[in-house]
Amino acid sequence: MTDTNDPDVTIDSKDASCPGPLMDLIGKVKNLDSGTVVELQTTERNSTTDVPEWLEEAGHDLLEIEERDEYWSIYLEVN
Amino acid sequence: MHRIAIVGGGTGGTVLANRLASELQSEIEAGDVEVRLITADPNHVYKPTFLYVPFGKKTVDDAKRPIEELVDRRVTLTIEEVTGVDTDRNRLSFADRTTSLHYDQLVLATGANLEPEAVPGLAEGGHHFYGPDGAERLRDELADFTEGHLVLSVVGVPHMCPAAPVEFPLMVDAWLRERGRREDVEITYTYPINRAHGLESVADWATDLFEERDITLETFFNVDEVDPDAEVIETVEGNELEYDLLVAIPPHRGSDLVTDAGLGDDGWVDVDRHTLEATAAEDVYAIGDIADVPTSKAGSVAHYEAGVVADRIASRARGTVPTATYDGKTVCFLEAGMDEATFIEFSYGEEPYVREPSKPLHWAKLGYNESYWLTARGLL
């Protein structure tokens, strides 16, 4: 099982405004190799549904969504 | 002498140099401080002008002015390409000479670069309005485009001016209607995520307008490659879309200078989003498109960041503690056609409110584009 405690890449999109956490993620993911584990940090509740939806469309794997005190950590693996 | 070096002569670099010339006027005149602006391009370019070039409303020459006319006389201007940053020794190296330059504080403001060739077939099959050549080619293509399928596709993420992709289809719709061609042209707008824009309020606003104006919206659309011969776009999601005229927001990249200096893995400088100080080195700041902050790559961002960094640098040059911080302030005008516009403003973590478009706001946008030259001078 992939270890989400030690992601390869962390994207800090907390309090991101325009164009938002999912666009931040897409901008980074395209340059990453298959197998890379990414943690997307977001304060937007919508990201917890938008991101999994996009991951499914784009064929990447959602590993875990962890709710922290002030933000969510969305872990994924690039395919 | 305390040496401040600014690399890049776009909005961020030019506004910053002029603000520092004003804030540190007496120190510069006493010979205690130098503010040096280093840029490879002798012209300052105001990129938002290019949106109007395809419609014949502006020319590419309207977008540029000699930078020496815009910077304060107290600024030392160097027209040269910086090829290396040594953050351990606080030195810059240059393309065409062997000497190097020491800095006490450095600001990188080198902007974003277009890279259409990053997507196979895009450079051959697509047009764009993000640079002078592309905007002129699109103008010529549009002038002869009387029928067919026009696709505006957001391909590159991140990209400059996140508002522009929404503006273009609304403008081209109005422009074609004025010429009696709209009935023979189908317009489609594509966006990478599950709505029309990253900002929900802008997405909602654009979706309603697109529907009203018969512009087709395609979401979850991430371009994998373009077949210029067959005129087909293929997406990561496994879909295909045929086009007759493709207008793409091309991929952007940061700078090798940044990667080589160890300031950011993918060419954008990793910075503290409030102080704009580089996370990987001392005495280095980044502003404008090259800084990796969670808001738009937009002129207004570069402008406001320049004000904050000017205060921080001036404080340090005087030996006081810097306290100015950037809160993510961003302001964007949005054209909603050829004669009406709206605008949005927001900071980190805020969702903007999109006002009803109006003619006065369109005039305000055009008026600001002219008075921008006062912004570059550090006056507005």
Short mmCIF file of C-alpha atoms in Angstrom, two decimals:
data_model
loop_
_atom_site.label_atom_id
_atom_site.label_comp_id
_atom_site.label_asym_id
_atom_site.label_seq_id
_atom_site.Cartn_x
_atom_site.Cartn_y
_atom_site.Cartn_z
CA MET A 1 0.00 0.00 0.00
CA THR A 2 1.20 3.50 -0.80
CA ASP A 3 2.31 5.56 2.16
CA THR A 4 0.35 8.80 2.38
CA ASN A 5 2.41 9.89 5.39
CA ASP A 6 5.30 10.68 3.10
CA PRO A 7 4.04 12.19 -0.19
CA ASP A 8 6.56 12.88 -2.97
CA VAL A 9 5.03 16.27 -3.73
CA THR A 10 2.98 18.62 -1.54
CA ILE A 11 0.88 21.33 -3.17
CA ASP A 12 -0.16 24.02 -0.73
CA SER A 13 -3.40 25.45 -2.12
CA LYS A 14 -4.74 26.60 1.25
CA ASP A 15 -6.72 29.81 0.77
CA ALA A 16 -6.11 29.62 -2.97
CA SER A 17 -8.15 32.09 -4.95
CA CYS A 18 -8.14 32.32 -8.73
CA PRO A 19 -8.10 29.85 -10.44
CA GLY A 20 -8.26 27.54 -7.42
CA PRO A 21 -6.91 24.29 -5.93
CA LEU A 22 -8.01 21.91 -8.70
CA MET A 23 -6.34 24.08 -11.35
CA ASP A 24 -3.23 24.23 -9.14
CA LEU A 25 -3.25 20.44 -9.05
CA ILE A 26 -3.70 20.02 -12.81
CA GLY A 27 -0.85 22.47 -13.44
CA LYS A 28 1.52 20.38 -11.33
CA VAL A 29 0.35 16.85 -12.14
CA LYS A 30 1.09 17.06 -15.85
CA ASN A 31 4.82 17.37 -15.09
CA LEU A 32 4.93 14.44 -12.65
CA ASP A 33 5.94 10.87 -13.36
CA SER A 34 3.62 7.92 -12.99
CA GLY A 35 3.65 6.60 -9.43
CA THR A 36 4.25 9.99 -7.82
CA VAL A 37 2.23 10.46 -4.62
CA VAL A 38 0.84 13.98 -4.22
CA GLU A 39 -0.71 15.72 -1.24
CA LEU A 40 -3.02 18.60 -2.18
CA GLN A 41 -3.75 20.85 0.77
CA THR A 42 -6.97 22.82 0.37
CA THR A 43 -9.28 24.93 2.50
CA GLU A 44 -12.11 24.65 -0.07
CA ARG A 45 -14.70 22.07 0.88
CA ASN A 46 -15.70 21.74 -2.79
CA SER A 47 -12.24 20.35 -3.55
CA THR A 48 -13.13 17.19 -1.65
CA THR A 49 -15.70 16.40 -4.36
CA ASP A 50 -14.21 18.26 -7.40
CA VAL A 51 -10.79 16.67 -7.10
CA PRO A 52 -11.95 13.01 -6.88
CA GLU A 53 -14.27 13.66 -9.83
CA TRP A 54 -11.39 15.00 -11.94
CA LEU A 55 -9.04 12.22 -10.83
CA GLU A 56 -11.54 9.67 -12.09
CA GLU A 57 -11.92 11.48 -15.43
CA ALA A 58 -8.16 11.84 -15.87
CA GLY A 59 -7.35 8.31 -14.72
CA HIS A 60 -5.34 9.09 -11.57
CA ASP A 61 -5.89 7.31 -8.26
CA LEU A 62 -7.42 8.89 -5.17
CA LEU A 63 -5.65 7.45 -2.13
CA GLU A 64 -7.19 9.25 0.83
CA ILE A 65 -8.87 12.45 1.95
CA GLU A 66 -7.89 13.50 5.44
CA GLU A 67 -9.73 16.26 7.28
CA ARG A 68 -7.33 18.27 9.40
CA ASP A 69 -8.02 21.12 11.82
CA GLU A 70 -8.05 23.91 9.25
CA TYR A 71 -7.77 22.23 5.86
CA TRP A 72 -8.13 18.97 3.93
CA SER A 73 -5.27 16.84 2.65
CA ILE A 74 -6.17 15.01 -0.54
CA TYR A 75 -3.70 12.26 -1.39
CA LEU A 76 -3.46 10.89 -4.90
CA GLU A 77 -1.18 8.83 -7.07
CA VAL A 78 -0.33 9.95 -10.60
CA ASN A 79 -0.87 7.37 -13.36
CA MET B 1 26.72 50.56 -0.85
CA HIS B 2 23.52 48.50 -0.53
CA ARG B 3 22.81 46.98 -3.94
CA ILE B 4 19.24 46.05 -4.95
CA ALA B 5 18.97 44.09 -8.21
CA ILE B 6 15.66 43.53 -10.02
CA VAL B 7 15.65 41.06 -12.91
CA GLY B 8 12.82 41.57 -15.40
CA GLY B 9 11.30 44.70 -16.95
CA GLY B 10 7.61 43.77 -17.04
CA THR B 11 4.90 45.18 -14.80
CA GLY B 12 6.35 43.84 -11.53
CA GLY B 13 9.98 44.79 -12.16
CA THR B 14 9.24 48.25 -13.54
CA VAL B 15 6.72 49.25 -10.86
CA LEU B 16 9.10 47.98 -8.17
CA ALA B 17 12.11 49.89 -9.54
CA ASN B 18 10.12 53.11 -9.66
CA ARG B 19 8.61 52.62 -6.19
CA LEU B 20 12.09 52.01 -4.75
CA ALA B 21 13.49 55.06 -6.55
CA SER B 22 10.84 57.09 -4.79
CA GLU B 23 11.05 55.42 -1.35
CA LEU B 24 14.86 55.44 -1.25
CA GLN B 25 15.37 58.74 -3.06
CA SER B 26 17.70 60.32 -0.51
CA GLU B 27 19.71 57.11 0.06
CA ILE B 28 20.22 56.70 -3.71
CA GLU B 29 21.24 60.33 -4.14
CA ALA B 30 23.69 60.01 -1.24
CA GLY B 31 25.31 57.00 -2.95
CA ASP B 32 24.32 54.60 -0.14
CA VAL B 33 21.87 52.53 -2.20
CA GLU B 34 21.73 51.41 -5.82
CA VAL B 35 18.50 50.23 -7.48
CA ARG B 36 19.38 48.36 -10.66
CA LEU B 37 16.78 47.08 -13.12
CA ILE B 38 18.13 44.40 -15.44
CA THR B 39 16.14 43.29 -18.47
CA ALA B 40 16.99 41.63 -21.77
CA ASP B 41 14.25 43.52 -23.64
CA PRO B 42 14.73 47.28 -24.17
CA ASN B 43 10.93 47.54 -24.46
CA HIS B 44 8.37 47.25 -21.70
CA VAL B 45 5.39 45.20 -22.90
CA TYR B 46 1.86 45.52 -21.53
CA LYS B 47 0.43 42.12 -22.42
CA PRO B 48 -3.32 42.73 -21.84
CA THR B 49 -3.25 44.78 -25.05
CA PHE B 50 -2.89 41.58 -27.10
CA LEU B 51 -6.49 40.50 -26.36
CA TYR B 52 -7.70 43.36 -28.57
CA VAL B 53 -5.30 42.76 -31.50
CA PRO B 54 -7.25 39.87 -33.13
CA PHE B 55 -10.30 42.14 -33.34
CA GLY B 56 -8.37 45.03 -34.92
CA LYS B 57 -8.97 47.25 -31.88
CA LYS B 58 -5.27 47.56 -30.95
CA THR B 59 -1.93 46.92 -32.63
CA VAL B 60 1.04 45.11 -31.15
CA ASP B 61 2.93 48.41 -31.13
CA ASP B 62 0.31 49.78 -28.72
CA ALA B 63 1.56 47.20 -26.19
CA LYS B 64 5.15 48.41 -25.93
CA ARG B 65 7.21 51.42 -24.94
CA PRO B 66 10.96 51.83 -24.47
CA ILE B 67 11.67 50.96 -20.86
CA GLU B 68 14.11 53.83 -20.47
CA GLU B 69 11.17 56.22 -20.91
CA LEU B 70 9.32 54.55 -18.02
CA VAL B 71 11.93 54.24 -15.29
CA ASP B 72 12.94 56.95 -12.85
CA ARG B 73 16.33 58.55 -13.56
CA ARG B 74 17.58 57.30 -10.17
CA VAL B 75 17.23 53.69 -11.37
CA THR B 76 20.33 52.16 -12.99
CA LEU B 77 19.03 50.43 -16.12
CA THR B 78 20.97 47.50 -17.58
CA ILE B 79 19.78 45.97 -20.85
CA GLU B 80 21.27 42.51 -20.66
CA GLU B 81 20.22 38.91 -20.16
CA VAL B 82 20.86 37.38 -16.75
CA THR B 83 21.97 33.78 -17.22
CA GLY B 84 22.74 32.68 -13.69
CA VAL B 85 21.87 33.34 -10.05
CA ASP B 86 24.27 32.19 -7.35
CA THR B 87 22.28 32.55 -4.15
CA ASP B 88 25.17 31.36 -1.95
CA ARG B 89 27.46 34.15 -3.12
CA ASN B 90 24.71 36.72 -3.90
CA ARG B 91 25.88 37.11 -7.50
CA LEU B 92 24.28 37.37 -10.93
CA SER B 93 26.01 36.34 -14.16
CA PHE B 94 25.24 37.64 -17.64
CA ALA B 95 24.96 36.27 -21.18
CA ASP B 96 27.56 38.31 -23.02
CA ARG B 97 30.26 39.20 -20.51
CA THR B 98 32.41 37.51 -17.97
CA THR B 99 31.82 39.92 -15.12
CA SER B 100 29.21 39.26 -12.45
CA LEU B 101 27.14 41.50 -10.23
CA HIS B 102 26.88 41.36 -6.46
CA TYR B 103 23.50 42.00 -4.83
CA ASP B 104 22.43 42.56 -1.27
CA GLN B 105 18.76 42.02 -2.17
CA LEU B 106 17.50 40.40 -5.35
CA VAL B 107 14.05 40.37 -6.91
CA LEU B 108 13.17 37.99 -9.71
CA ALA B 109 10.39 39.33 -11.92
CA THR B 110 11.12 37.47 -15.14
CA GLY B 111 7.51 36.59 -16.00
CA ALA B 112 6.05 33.56 -17.74
CA ASN B 113 7.05 32.19 -21.12
CA LEU B 114 4.78 30.65 -23.74
CA GLU B 115 5.50 27.07 -24.72
CA PRO B 116 2.92 25.89 -27.31
CA GLU B 117 5.33 23.19 -28.48
CA ALA B 118 4.85 21.39 -25.14
CA VAL B 119 1.64 19.89 -26.56
CA PRO B 120 2.16 17.87 -29.76
CA GLY B 121 0.58 19.56 -32.78
CA LEU B 122 -0.53 22.67 -30.92
CA ALA B 123 2.04 25.07 -32.39
CA GLU B 124 1.09 23.94 -35.92
CA GLY B 125 -2.64 23.57 -35.40
CA GLY B 126 -3.54 26.28 -32.92
CA HIS B 127 -3.59 30.07 -32.61
CA HIS B 128 -3.29 32.23 -29.51
CA PHE B 129 -3.45 35.88 -28.43
CA TYR B 130 -0.86 35.76 -25.64
CA GLY B 131 2.02 37.31 -27.56
CA PRO B 132 2.56 39.76 -30.44
CA ASP B 133 3.14 37.25 -33.25
CA GLY B 134 0.31 34.96 -32.20
CA ALA B 135 -2.13 37.85 -31.83
CA GLU B 136 -1.32 39.18 -35.31
CA ARG B 137 -1.63 35.74 -36.90
CA LEU B 138 -4.98 35.24 -35.20
CA ARG B 139 -6.14 38.69 -36.41
CA ASP B 140 -5.36 37.68 -40.02
CA GLU B 141 -7.05 34.30 -39.62
CA LEU B 142 -10.14 35.77 -38.00
CA ALA B 143 -10.49 38.40 -40.74
CA ASP B 144 -11.07 35.60 -43.28
CA PHE B 145 -13.02 33.25 -41.01
CA THR B 146 -16.58 33.28 -42.31
CA GLU B 147 -17.89 29.85 -41.32
CA GLY B 148 -17.00 26.74 -39.35
CA HIS B 149 -16.22 25.65 -35.80
CA LEU B 150 -14.19 28.03 -33.62
CA VAL B 151 -12.83 26.39 -30.46
CA LEU B 152 -11.33 28.35 -27.55
CA SER B 153 -9.46 25.81 -25.46
CA VAL B 154 -7.66 26.35 -22.16
CA VAL B 155 -4.70 24.05 -22.69
CA GLY B 156 -1.95 25.47 -20.48
CA VAL B 157 -2.26 25.44 -16.70
CA PRO B 158 -1.12 27.65 -15.04
CA HIS B 159 -1.47 30.53 -17.49
CA MET B 160 -1.44 34.32 -17.49
CA CYS B 161 -4.68 36.25 -17.00
CA PRO B 162 -7.21 33.56 -16.05
CA ALA B 163 -10.00 35.92 -17.16
CA ALA B 164 -8.90 36.12 -20.80
CA PRO B 165 -10.15 32.67 -21.90
CA VAL B 166 -13.67 33.61 -20.83
CA GLU B 167 -13.43 37.03 -22.46
CA PHE B 168 -12.33 35.80 -25.88
CA PRO B 169 -15.42 33.74 -26.83
CA LEU B 170 -17.74 36.50 -25.57
CA MET B 171 -15.82 39.06 -27.63
CA VAL B 172 -15.61 36.92 -30.76
CA ASP B 173 -19.34 36.18 -30.49
CA ALA B 174 -20.14 39.92 -30.51
CA TRP B 175 -17.54 40.65 -33.19
CA LEU B 176 -18.99 37.98 -35.52
CA ARG B 177 -22.56 39.16 -34.90
CA GLU B 178 -21.56 42.71 -35.85
CA ARG B 179 -20.30 41.32 -39.16
CA GLY B 180 -23.30 39.11 -39.86
CA ARG B 181 -21.23 35.93 -39.65
CA ARG B 182 -22.35 34.47 -36.36
CA GLU B 183 -25.00 32.15 -37.84
CA ASP B 184 -22.33 30.36 -39.85
CA VAL B 185 -19.86 29.98 -36.97
CA GLU B 186 -20.20 27.53 -34.11
CA ILE B 187 -18.27 28.52 -30.97
CA THR B 188 -17.07 26.06 -28.31
CA TYR B 189 -15.21 26.87 -25.08
CA THR B 190 -13.29 24.12 -23.26
CA TYR B 191 -11.94 24.13 -19.70
CA PRO B 192 -9.91 21.50 -17.78
CA ILE B 193 -12.13 21.09 -14.71
CA ASN B 194 -15.81 20.36 -14.11
CA ARG B 195 -17.03 23.93 -14.65
CA ALA B 196 -16.31 26.92 -16.91
CA HIS B 197 -13.70 28.54 -14.63
CA GLY B 198 -11.65 27.81 -11.53
CA LEU B 199 -13.52 30.50 -9.60
CA GLU B 200 -17.09 29.34 -9.01
CA SER B 201 -18.62 32.79 -9.28
CA VAL B 202 -16.90 33.41 -12.63
CA ALA B 203 -17.86 29.91 -13.80
CA ASP B 204 -21.54 30.55 -12.96
CA TRP B 205 -21.45 33.96 -14.64
CA ALA B 206 -19.77 32.63 -17.78
CA THR B 207 -22.01 29.56 -18.03
CA ASP B 208 -25.15 31.72 -18.09
CA LEU B 209 -23.68 34.08 -20.68
CA PHE B 210 -22.42 31.20 -22.86
CA GLU B 211 -25.89 29.67 -22.87
CA GLU B 212 -27.50 33.00 -23.69
CA ARG B 213 -25.09 33.54 -26.58
CA ASP B 214 -25.12 30.01 -27.98
CA ILE B 215 -21.52 29.18 -26.99
CA THR B 216 -21.06 25.46 -26.27
CA LEU B 217 -19.28 24.61 -23.02
CA GLU B 218 -17.07 21.51 -22.73
CA THR B 219 -15.67 20.69 -19.29
CA PHE B 220 -13.16 18.10 -18.04
CA PHE B 221 -11.29 18.85 -21.23
CA ASN B 222 -7.49 18.49 -20.90
CA VAL B 223 -5.77 18.57 -24.26
CA ASP B 224 -3.34 15.74 -24.87
CA GLU B 225 -2.50 16.48 -28.50
CA VAL B 226 -3.69 18.24 -31.60
CA ASP B 227 -3.76 16.75 -35.09
CA PRO B 228 -3.28 19.81 -37.31
CA ASP B 229 -3.94 17.93 -40.57
CA ALA B 230 -7.20 16.34 -39.48
CA GLU B 231 -8.04 19.43 -37.34
CA VAL B 232 -8.90 17.32 -34.33
CA ILE B 233 -8.13 17.83 -30.61
CA GLU B 234 -7.59 14.73 -28.48
CA THR B 235 -7.96 14.91 -24.70
CA VAL B 236 -6.47 13.14 -21.72
CA GLU B 237 -10.01 12.06 -20.88
CA GLY B 238 -10.20 10.18 -24.19
CA ASN B 239 -12.45 12.56 -26.14
CA GLU B 240 -12.05 14.14 -29.58
CA LEU B 241 -13.21 17.51 -30.85
CA GLU B 242 -13.04 18.70 -34.46
CA TYR B 243 -12.26 22.34 -35.17
CA ASP B 244 -11.81 24.72 -38.06
CA LEU B 245 -10.15 27.48 -36.04
CA LEU B 246 -8.47 26.58 -32.75
CA VAL B 247 -7.62 29.40 -30.35
CA ALA B 248 -5.68 27.92 -27.45
CA ILE B 249 -4.39 29.25 -24.18
CA PRO B 250 -0.92 27.75 -24.67
CA PRO B 251 1.16 26.03 -22.00
CA HIS B 252 3.33 28.42 -19.99
CA ARG B 253 6.63 27.75 -18.32
CA GLY B 254 8.69 29.60 -15.75
CA SER B 255 12.42 30.03 -16.16
CA ASP B 256 15.45 27.75 -16.31
CA LEU B 257 17.19 30.47 -14.31
CA VAL B 258 14.91 29.57 -11.38
CA THR B 259 15.40 25.82 -11.66
CA ASP B 260 19.18 26.12 -12.12
CA ALA B 261 19.41 28.37 -9.05
CA GLY B 262 17.47 25.81 -6.97
CA LEU B 263 14.67 28.30 -6.30
CA GLY B 264 11.82 26.13 -7.61
CA ASP B 265 11.59 22.70 -9.20
CA ASP B 266 9.33 23.56 -12.11
CA GLY B 267 10.62 27.00 -13.11
CA TRP B 268 8.38 29.05 -10.79
CA VAL B 269 9.95 30.49 -7.63
CA ASP B 270 8.72 28.92 -4.38
CA VAL B 271 7.93 31.88 -2.12
CA ASP B 272 6.22 32.69 1.12
CA ARG B 273 2.84 33.87 -0.15
CA HIS B 274 2.76 36.86 2.23
CA THR B 275 6.38 38.10 2.29
CA LEU B 276 7.20 36.96 -1.27
CA GLU B 277 10.63 35.87 -0.04
CA ALA B 278 12.06 32.80 -1.73
CA THR B 279 11.81 29.75 0.51
CA ALA B 280 15.09 28.25 -0.72
CA ALA B 281 17.46 31.24 -0.39
CA GLU B 282 18.13 34.35 1.66
CA ASP B 283 17.87 37.87 0.22
CA VAL B 284 15.77 36.76 -2.76
CA TYR B 285 12.19 37.77 -3.58
CA ALA B 286 9.95 36.93 -6.52
CA ILE B 287 7.01 38.92 -7.85
CA GLY B 288 4.62 38.66 -10.79
CA ASP B 289 4.07 35.58 -12.91
CA ILE B 290 7.33 33.89 -11.89
CA ALA B 291 6.29 33.74 -8.21
CA ASP B 292 4.36 30.60 -7.29
CA VAL B 293 1.50 32.01 -5.22
CA PRO B 294 -2.09 30.71 -5.08
CA THR B 295 -3.66 33.51 -7.07
CA SER B 296 -3.78 34.65 -10.69
CA LYS B 297 -0.82 35.31 -12.92
CA ALA B 298 -2.07 38.81 -13.63
CA GLY B 299 -0.72 42.34 -13.99
CA SER B 300 -2.65 43.54 -10.95
CA VAL B 301 -0.98 40.85 -8.81
CA ALA B 302 2.48 41.91 -10.01
CA HIS B 303 1.57 45.55 -9.33
CA TYR B 304 0.38 44.95 -5.75
CA GLU B 305 3.22 42.54 -4.99
CA ALA B 306 5.70 45.18 -6.20
CA GLY B 307 4.31 47.65 -3.66
CA VAL B 308 4.75 45.16 -0.83
CA VAL B 309 8.26 44.13 -1.83
CA ALA B 310 9.28 47.79 -2.30
CA ASP B 311 8.29 48.42 1.32
CA ARG B 312 10.09 45.32 2.59
CA ILE B 313 13.28 46.03 0.64
CA ALA B 314 13.33 49.71 1.59
CA SER B 315 12.91 48.75 5.25
CA ARG B 316 15.85 46.38 5.10
CA ALA B 317 18.01 48.88 3.20
CA ARG B 318 17.36 51.37 6.02
CA GLY B 319 18.05 48.75 8.68
CA THR B 320 14.48 48.52 9.97
CA VAL B 321 12.25 45.47 10.27
CA PRO B 322 10.04 44.86 7.19
CA THR B 323 6.34 44.61 8.07
CA ALA B 324 4.47 44.93 4.73
CA THR B 325 2.76 41.75 3.57
CA TYR B 326 0.79 40.68 0.49
CA ASP B 327 -2.75 39.43 1.11
CA GLY B 328 -3.37 38.07 -2.40
CA LYS B 329 -5.13 41.18 -3.69
CA THR B 330 -6.12 40.68 -7.32
CA VAL B 331 -8.24 42.83 -9.61
CA CYS B 332 -9.36 41.71 -13.07
CA PHE B 333 -11.56 43.37 -15.63
CA LEU B 334 -13.65 40.98 -17.73
CA GLU B 335 -14.95 41.91 -21.16
CA ALA B 336 -18.45 40.47 -21.70
CA GLY B 337 -18.59 41.36 -25.40
CA MET B 338 -17.25 44.19 -27.55
CA ASP B 339 -18.89 47.02 -25.58
CA GLU B 340 -19.60 45.84 -22.04
CA ALA B 341 -17.44 44.58 -19.20
CA THR B 342 -17.38 43.79 -15.50
CA PHE B 343 -14.61 43.44 -12.92
CA ILE B 344 -13.77 41.28 -9.95
CA GLU B 345 -11.53 41.79 -6.95
CA PHE B 346 -10.50 39.34 -4.27
CA SER B 347 -7.71 38.28 -1.92
CA TYR B 348 -6.44 34.88 -0.79
CA GLY B 349 -9.32 32.60 0.14
CA GLU B 350 -12.02 34.93 -1.15
CA GLU B 351 -14.66 34.26 -3.77
CA PRO B 352 -15.29 37.41 -5.83
CA TYR B 353 -18.66 38.87 -6.67
CA VAL B 354 -19.25 39.34 -10.41
CA ARG B 355 -21.13 42.57 -11.09
CA GLU B 356 -23.61 43.00 -13.94
CA PRO B 357 -21.61 43.94 -17.08
CA SER B 358 -22.01 47.52 -18.28
CA LYS B 359 -20.72 49.95 -20.89
CA PRO B 360 -19.08 52.26 -18.31
CA LEU B 361 -17.01 49.31 -17.02
CA HIS B 362 -15.92 48.54 -20.59
CA TRP B 363 -14.85 52.17 -20.95
CA ALA B 364 -13.11 51.91 -17.58
CA LYS B 365 -11.15 48.89 -18.82
CA LEU B 366 -10.10 50.69 -22.01
CA GLY B 367 -9.30 53.81 -19.99
CA TYR B 368 -7.16 51.84 -17.57
CA ASN B 369 -5.27 50.23 -20.47
CA GLU B 370 -4.20 53.76 -21.46
CA SER B 371 -3.45 54.95 -17.94
CA TYR B 372 -1.47 51.73 -17.33
CA TRP B 373 1.63 53.66 -18.39
CA LEU B 374 1.23 55.69 -15.20
CA THR B 375 1.14 52.42 -13.23
CA ALA B 376 4.40 51.33 -14.86
CA ARG B 377 5.92 54.64 -13.78
CA GLY B 378 4.90 53.85 -10.21
CA LEU B 379 2.34 56.67 -10.08
CA LEU B 380 -1.04 54.91 -10.21
#
